Amino acid sequence: MYLATTGRPDAPPTPSGVRRRVPGTVLALGTVSLVTDVSSEMVTAVLPLYLVLGLGLSPLQFGLLDGLSTGATTLVRLLGGATADRGGRHKTVGGLGYALSALSRLGLLLAGGATGWIAGALGADRLGKGIRTAPRDALITLHSPPEDLGRAFGTHRAMDTTGALLGPLAAFALLWATADAYDAVFAVSFCVGTLGVLLWLLFVPGRGALPARPLGAPAAPPARGGLLAALRAPGYRRIVLCAGLLGAATVGDSFLYLLLQQRLDLDATWFPFLPLGAAAVFLLLAVPAGRLADRLGRRLPLLYGHGALLLAYGLLLTPLPGPLVLTGVLVLLGLFYAATDGVLMALTGPHLTEGRQAGGLALVQTAQALARVGAAVAFGAVWTASGPETALVAALAALAAAVCCAARLLPRDPGPGAGGRPGPETSERTD
């Protein structure tokens, strides 16, 4: 690990055309996320098999457990962000989230077959994820030069996705080596998660670290009024609205994979590997998409990313050969995440004043997550009532309308160039 000086007030200016290093804090956060995602995805990959085939839970019981874990993430995200902003406790709050997720693996190991204990362990894991996400993204924003936020988030997301790819492979290798001993997977997952917590404590800077600011920029005064005051800024308010609008027209990945499985009549054995294809594309394109966003402005890649998702919906409706549809949908889905996940955070960061980063990012993430839950319910309802093709046509029309509205509402990156950070005045009055 190294701590780069790029973007610090006392750092010498970087000559034009020279590539700046990714800040050491971003690399530290990316390493923690990589290790933690290996731990998390090891459990996620085998959990349906363990609960349904191993313990004999019904699909309804599994669905209730899955819904509990997803809902827990959404409910605590705002709380984690707001708490982290008070006194700059991003490291403390984020570390608590990582520790809670690591301990949840131990809970699964000790739960045996008790459904209540399993539900508690899953809820603890999702609570930990909800608590840590906003403080972690706020640290990326605080310790990265504003003009390089797209690359910083792209680098972090690429490292995070590497863990998401390695986790399932490690889990299935363990099951093969131990003759389906799920306890071995949970034990190794706990050890890997504990390593992630140690890396967070050792390498992620705490309250005393100096956040990156543009050269010559004065320190911003402490923010007052919390998120309600932040929403008075037109640019930030539009981002929250667009995040919810686009999220409400985004079909969950699981539905797309189910549609692919039906279209190709894919054997159930291969179904768990479909997400790995999209994740591999995400890994390859996350950093280039972030760099492109820094050069062109983050608004356009965000819109083009949703355009890629629109093409994926359309591709599922075409009579093209199955293998071509499979490849196209996975590539477009990976492109969608590469151009939107970190880019949305990079677009939001400069619209938030000091002391509101974690809470402000959490509000955008929460608006998007809640809207996607509603979209999943609506898509499932239309599918049940009228069939998958009707549901997909409705989703395509809704997303096309949402992209058109977002193209008019999304603010441009503030300040000179694509990556400038607004001052106190522009953050409240400019779009």
XYZ file of C-alpha atoms in Angstrom:
431
model
C 0.000 0.000 0.000
C 1.141 3.559 -0.511
C -0.375 6.915 0.297
C -0.385 9.079 -2.803
C -0.098 12.824 -2.438
C -2.216 13.639 -5.471
C -4.935 16.159 -4.654
C -3.606 17.279 -1.284
C -3.341 21.043 -0.755
C 0.426 20.857 -0.216
C 1.097 18.555 -3.162
C 2.988 19.937 -6.151
C 0.914 20.370 -9.309
C 0.865 17.416 -11.648
C 2.227 18.220 -15.137
C -0.325 18.096 -17.917
C -0.500 14.719 -19.616
C 1.096 12.848 -16.677
C -1.115 10.122 -15.258
C -1.764 10.604 -11.528
C -1.599 7.709 -9.141
C -4.767 6.417 -7.534
C -4.727 7.653 -3.899
C -3.475 5.118 -1.376
C -6.691 5.400 0.632
C -8.717 4.260 -2.391
C -6.404 1.272 -2.865
C -6.717 0.414 0.837
C -10.517 0.636 0.651
C -10.504 -1.435 -2.537
C -8.393 -4.132 -0.879
C -10.747 -4.274 2.110
C -13.738 -4.539 -0.242
C -12.031 -7.248 -2.303
C -11.302 -9.397 0.752
C -14.741 -8.752 2.269
C -16.501 -9.615 -0.996
C -14.619 -12.924 -1.191
C -15.994 -13.683 2.275
C -19.510 -12.455 1.460
C -19.874 -14.112 -1.941
C -18.620 -17.435 -0.607
C -21.731 -17.516 1.568
C -24.085 -15.987 -1.015
C -23.116 -18.571 -3.646
C -23.909 -21.611 -1.480
C -26.711 -20.224 0.682
C -29.637 -21.244 -1.574
C -28.239 -24.787 -1.808
C -27.631 -24.935 1.945
C -31.048 -23.611 2.964
C -33.270 -25.302 0.373
C -31.433 -28.570 -0.294
C -29.484 -28.945 2.941
C -32.034 -27.771 5.520
C -35.186 -28.354 3.478
C -36.566 -24.788 3.640
C -39.387 -24.024 1.230
C -38.902 -21.399 -1.498
C -41.317 -19.147 0.452
C -39.167 -19.397 3.599
C -36.026 -18.706 1.592
C -37.716 -15.721 -0.043
C -38.680 -14.309 3.346
C -35.106 -14.651 4.607
C -33.746 -13.011 1.461
C -36.256 -10.164 1.738
C -35.315 -9.621 5.379
C -31.643 -9.254 4.519
C -32.312 -6.865 1.622
C -34.686 -4.707 3.650
C -32.200 -4.437 6.508
C -29.591 -2.943 4.168
C -31.937 -0.223 2.973
C -33.188 0.784 6.406
C -29.791 1.345 8.031
C -27.963 2.968 5.106
C -29.139 6.483 5.980
C -28.420 5.950 9.664
C -24.882 4.804 8.923
C -24.230 7.781 6.656
C -25.633 10.381 9.049
C -23.716 8.917 12.009
C -20.447 8.854 10.064
C -20.801 12.540 9.148
C -21.024 13.601 12.794
C -17.448 14.425 13.757
C -15.988 12.693 10.706
C -16.379 9.193 12.154
C -16.247 7.477 8.765
C -13.595 4.932 9.801
C -15.326 4.044 13.080
C -18.790 3.553 11.559
C -17.475 1.752 8.470
C -15.327 -0.550 10.619
C -18.369 -1.427 12.721
C -20.206 -2.458 9.558
C -17.352 -4.654 8.357
C -17.014 -6.272 11.793
C -20.749 -6.991 11.972
C -20.669 -8.717 8.577
C -17.655 -10.820 9.579
C -19.334 -11.919 12.820
C -22.453 -12.924 10.881
C -20.423 -15.726 9.226
C -19.624 -17.041 12.703
C -23.357 -16.846 13.443
C -24.111 -19.067 10.434
C -21.464 -21.518 11.597
C -22.974 -21.748 15.088
C -26.635 -21.658 14.000
C -26.838 -25.306 12.993
C -30.262 -25.805 11.431
C -32.124 -23.221 13.526
C -34.003 -20.988 11.083
C -34.287 -18.143 13.584
C -30.532 -18.009 14.175
C -29.892 -18.189 10.423
C -32.282 -15.265 9.881
C -30.468 -13.308 12.588
C -27.072 -14.003 10.994
C -28.292 -12.947 7.545
C -29.848 -9.803 9.004
C -26.557 -8.961 10.753
C -24.651 -9.357 7.489
C -26.995 -7.026 5.628
C -27.013 -4.535 8.510
C -23.235 -4.472 8.335
C -23.332 -3.840 4.587
C -25.857 -1.030 5.007
C -23.816 0.636 7.759
C -20.474 0.550 5.957
C -21.381 1.479 2.376
C -21.914 5.237 2.736
C -18.907 5.894 5.049
C -16.677 3.924 2.667
C -17.857 5.869 -0.389
C -17.512 9.127 1.554
C -13.868 8.261 2.299
C -13.276 7.708 -1.434
C -14.796 11.143 -2.120
C -12.814 12.859 0.639
C -9.441 11.383 -0.274
C -9.619 11.689 -4.067
C -9.062 14.782 -6.221
C -12.472 15.964 -7.482
C -11.347 15.740 -11.103
C -10.422 12.054 -10.633
C -13.472 10.807 -8.728
C -14.687 8.680 -11.633
C -11.381 6.818 -11.838
C -11.210 6.467 -8.039
C -14.676 4.902 -7.818
C -13.991 2.795 -10.908
C -10.799 1.424 -9.345
C -12.593 0.626 -6.099
C -15.501 -1.069 -7.875
C -13.108 -3.128 -10.013
C -11.308 -4.399 -6.902
C -14.650 -5.051 -5.208
C -15.859 -7.049 -8.210
C -12.657 -9.110 -8.214
C -13.680 -10.351 -4.777
C -17.202 -11.047 -6.029
C -15.718 -13.262 -8.757
C -13.291 -15.107 -6.495
C -15.811 -15.784 -3.692
C -18.113 -18.267 -5.517
C -15.131 -20.052 -7.061
C -13.552 -20.473 -3.611
C -16.848 -21.690 -2.129
C -17.483 -24.347 -4.761
C -13.835 -25.475 -4.567
C -14.247 -25.920 -0.801
C -17.488 -27.872 -1.233
C -15.806 -30.130 -3.779
C -12.777 -30.692 -1.529
C -14.798 -31.327 1.647
C -17.677 -33.380 0.164
C -20.293 -30.632 0.583
C -19.291 -29.547 4.096
C -21.072 -26.195 4.314
C -19.574 -25.539 7.756
C -16.138 -25.415 6.142
C -17.337 -22.654 3.799
C -18.754 -20.620 6.704
C -15.561 -21.070 8.761
C -13.239 -19.958 5.947
C -15.607 -17.081 5.136
C -15.388 -15.896 8.765
C -11.579 -15.986 8.679
C -11.439 -14.055 5.400
C -13.955 -11.494 6.708
C -11.864 -11.026 9.855
C -8.836 -10.347 7.644
C -10.851 -7.617 5.919
C -11.589 -5.972 9.278
C -7.887 -6.048 10.212
C -6.941 -4.447 6.880
C -9.526 -1.705 7.531
C -8.071 -0.993 10.983
C -4.454 -0.979 9.788
C -4.547 0.809 6.441
C -7.649 3.022 6.242
C -6.969 6.532 7.625
C -9.102 7.831 10.476
C -10.445 11.202 11.562
C -7.063 12.937 11.576
C -6.273 12.246 7.912
C -6.319 15.246 5.608
C -8.974 14.950 2.869
C -8.124 15.904 -0.671
C -9.063 19.424 -1.794
C -8.301 21.283 -4.999
C -5.101 23.321 -4.983
C -5.602 26.649 -3.261
C -9.132 25.837 -2.108
C -9.963 26.982 1.456
C -11.360 24.521 3.958
C -15.152 24.375 3.738
C -17.134 25.451 6.806
C -18.973 22.711 8.715
C -22.289 21.819 7.166
C -25.419 22.737 9.075
C -28.922 21.401 8.766
C -28.162 17.816 7.697
C -29.724 16.183 4.672
C -32.736 18.492 4.539
C -30.362 21.398 3.997
C -28.445 19.412 1.377
C -31.686 18.827 -0.536
C -32.053 22.585 -0.974
C -29.232 22.429 -3.510
C -30.981 22.028 -6.893
C -28.206 19.886 -8.398
C -28.169 17.377 -5.555
C -31.972 17.297 -5.381
C -32.131 16.422 -9.074
C -29.610 13.604 -8.632
C -31.704 12.049 -5.836
C -34.819 12.330 -7.993
C -33.122 10.793 -11.031
C -31.613 7.963 -8.963
C -35.112 7.027 -7.815
C -36.617 7.486 -11.272
C -34.027 5.306 -13.020
C -34.106 2.752 -10.203
C -37.884 2.418 -10.537
C -37.395 1.277 -14.144
C -34.503 -1.117 -13.459
C -35.408 -4.811 -13.429
C -33.450 -6.904 -10.928
C -30.615 -9.018 -12.294
C -32.249 -12.221 -11.078
C -35.212 -11.647 -13.390
C -32.900 -11.155 -16.372
C -31.030 -14.352 -15.530
C -34.324 -16.225 -15.227
C -35.384 -14.902 -18.635
C -32.067 -16.045 -20.095
C -32.497 -19.468 -18.500
C -35.955 -19.824 -20.038
C -34.820 -18.520 -23.423
C -31.859 -20.911 -23.648
C -33.442 -23.770 -21.679
C -30.275 -23.655 -19.614
C -29.568 -26.483 -17.179
C -30.001 -25.397 -13.564
C -26.404 -26.443 -12.817
C -25.102 -23.536 -14.912
C -27.514 -20.924 -13.621
C -25.268 -19.746 -10.693
C -22.500 -18.930 -13.180
C -24.537 -16.367 -15.154
C -23.740 -13.502 -12.736
C -20.028 -14.245 -13.124
C -20.202 -13.316 -16.812
C -21.662 -9.875 -16.113
C -19.255 -9.390 -13.190
C -16.263 -10.151 -15.419
C -17.351 -7.459 -17.903
C -17.910 -5.036 -15.010
C -14.388 -5.767 -13.758
C -12.827 -5.079 -17.157
C -14.741 -1.857 -17.836
C -15.088 -0.199 -14.402
C -11.791 1.723 -14.495
C -12.022 2.778 -18.192
C -15.621 3.932 -17.616
C -14.512 5.967 -14.605
C -11.707 7.618 -16.547
C -14.055 8.392 -19.415
C -16.510 9.938 -16.968
C -13.757 12.201 -15.603
C -12.952 13.394 -19.128
C -16.456 13.776 -20.587
C -18.418 14.587 -17.440
C -20.210 11.969 -15.362
C -23.707 12.736 -16.583
C -23.295 11.232 -20.072
C -21.767 7.867 -19.047
C -24.572 7.470 -16.493
C -27.177 7.938 -19.226
C -25.315 5.742 -21.716
C -25.031 3.012 -19.073
C -28.800 2.931 -18.697
C -28.981 2.912 -22.492
C -26.946 -0.314 -22.404
C -29.497 -1.806 -20.007
C -32.247 -0.698 -22.391
C -30.499 -2.600 -25.198
C -30.269 -5.681 -22.956
C -34.044 -5.592 -22.443
C -34.574 -5.263 -26.178
C -32.148 -8.077 -26.960
C -34.195 -10.462 -24.824
C -37.215 -9.687 -27.002
C -35.463 -10.382 -30.326
C -35.537 -13.720 -32.241
C -31.721 -13.855 -32.400
C -29.912 -17.138 -31.638
C -29.714 -18.036 -27.960
C -25.886 -17.937 -27.557
C -25.781 -14.468 -29.156
C -28.518 -13.225 -26.816
C -26.719 -14.720 -23.797
C -23.409 -13.066 -24.661
C -25.012 -9.747 -25.531
C -27.128 -9.504 -22.386
C -24.222 -10.352 -20.064
C -21.906 -7.858 -21.793
C -24.541 -5.103 -21.746
C -25.387 -5.805 -18.095
C -21.709 -5.574 -17.127
C -21.395 -2.353 -19.136
C -24.458 -0.953 -17.369
C -22.901 -1.444 -13.937
C -19.475 -0.193 -15.021
C -20.964 3.053 -16.364
C -23.406 3.709 -13.521
C -22.413 2.245 -10.144
C -19.314 4.261 -9.249
C -20.121 7.032 -11.740
C -23.331 7.945 -9.887
C -21.334 8.378 -6.659
C -18.683 10.398 -8.507
C -21.405 12.669 -9.937
C -22.996 13.146 -6.514
C -19.841 13.811 -4.459
C -19.003 17.316 -5.745
C -22.573 18.488 -5.010
C -22.142 17.776 -1.284
C -20.485 20.158 1.144
C -18.067 19.104 3.900
C -19.788 17.144 6.641
C -22.570 15.809 4.401
C -20.721 13.341 2.177
C -21.716 10.065 3.817
C -25.327 11.043 4.513
C -25.743 12.588 1.071
C -24.382 9.537 -0.742
C -26.515 7.286 1.477
C -29.678 9.155 0.514
C -28.959 8.678 -3.199
C -28.228 4.972 -2.650
C -31.373 4.534 -0.555
C -33.599 6.260 -3.124
C -32.190 3.989 -5.806
C -32.497 0.818 -3.698
C -36.094 1.455 -2.613
C -37.090 2.271 -6.189
C -35.533 -0.982 -7.401
C -37.460 -2.958 -4.794
C -40.669 -1.426 -6.155
C -39.570 -2.198 -9.707
C -38.948 -5.848 -8.811
C -42.389 -6.173 -7.226
C -44.080 -4.538 -10.219
C -42.165 -6.654 -12.744
C -42.998 -9.845 -10.864
C -46.661 -8.879 -10.680
C -46.907 -8.157 -14.426
C -45.018 -11.380 -15.209
C -47.455 -13.397 -13.074
C -50.516 -11.732 -14.585
C -49.543 -11.431 -18.259
C -46.341 -13.355 -18.898
C -42.627 -12.484 -19.132
C -42.741 -10.822 -22.561
C -45.413 -8.330 -21.499
C -43.474 -7.557 -18.334
C -40.280 -7.004 -20.330
C -42.000 -4.704 -22.842
C -43.425 -2.655 -19.960
C -39.974 -2.457 -18.328
C -38.403 -1.370 -21.609
C -40.950 1.405 -22.072
C -40.561 2.561 -18.459
C -36.759 2.667 -18.705
C -36.841 4.558 -22.008
C -39.115 7.171 -20.425
C -36.916 7.365 -17.304
C -33.747 7.883 -19.373
C -35.414 10.689 -21.340
C -36.509 12.409 -18.116
C -33.077 11.959 -16.526
C -31.396 13.452 -19.595
C -33.327 16.661 -18.919
C -33.053 16.647 -15.125
C -29.522 15.454 -14.341
C -27.161 18.332 -13.499
C -23.840 18.707 -15.205
C -20.638 18.302 -13.239
C -20.113 21.561 -11.318
C -17.081 23.764 -11.624
C -14.656 24.151 -14.531
C -14.208 20.956 -16.533
C -15.801 17.661 -15.776
C -14.601 17.103 -12.259
C -14.660 20.399 -10.395
C -15.973 20.582 -6.866
C -18.522 23.316 -6.171
C -17.832 25.890 -3.553
C -20.329 26.714 -0.823
C -22.225 29.108 -3.034
C -22.491 26.989 -6.198
C -23.450 23.888 -4.271
C -26.602 25.603 -3.057
C -27.693 27.560 -6.114
C -26.362 26.023 -9.313
C -27.432 23.060 -11.360
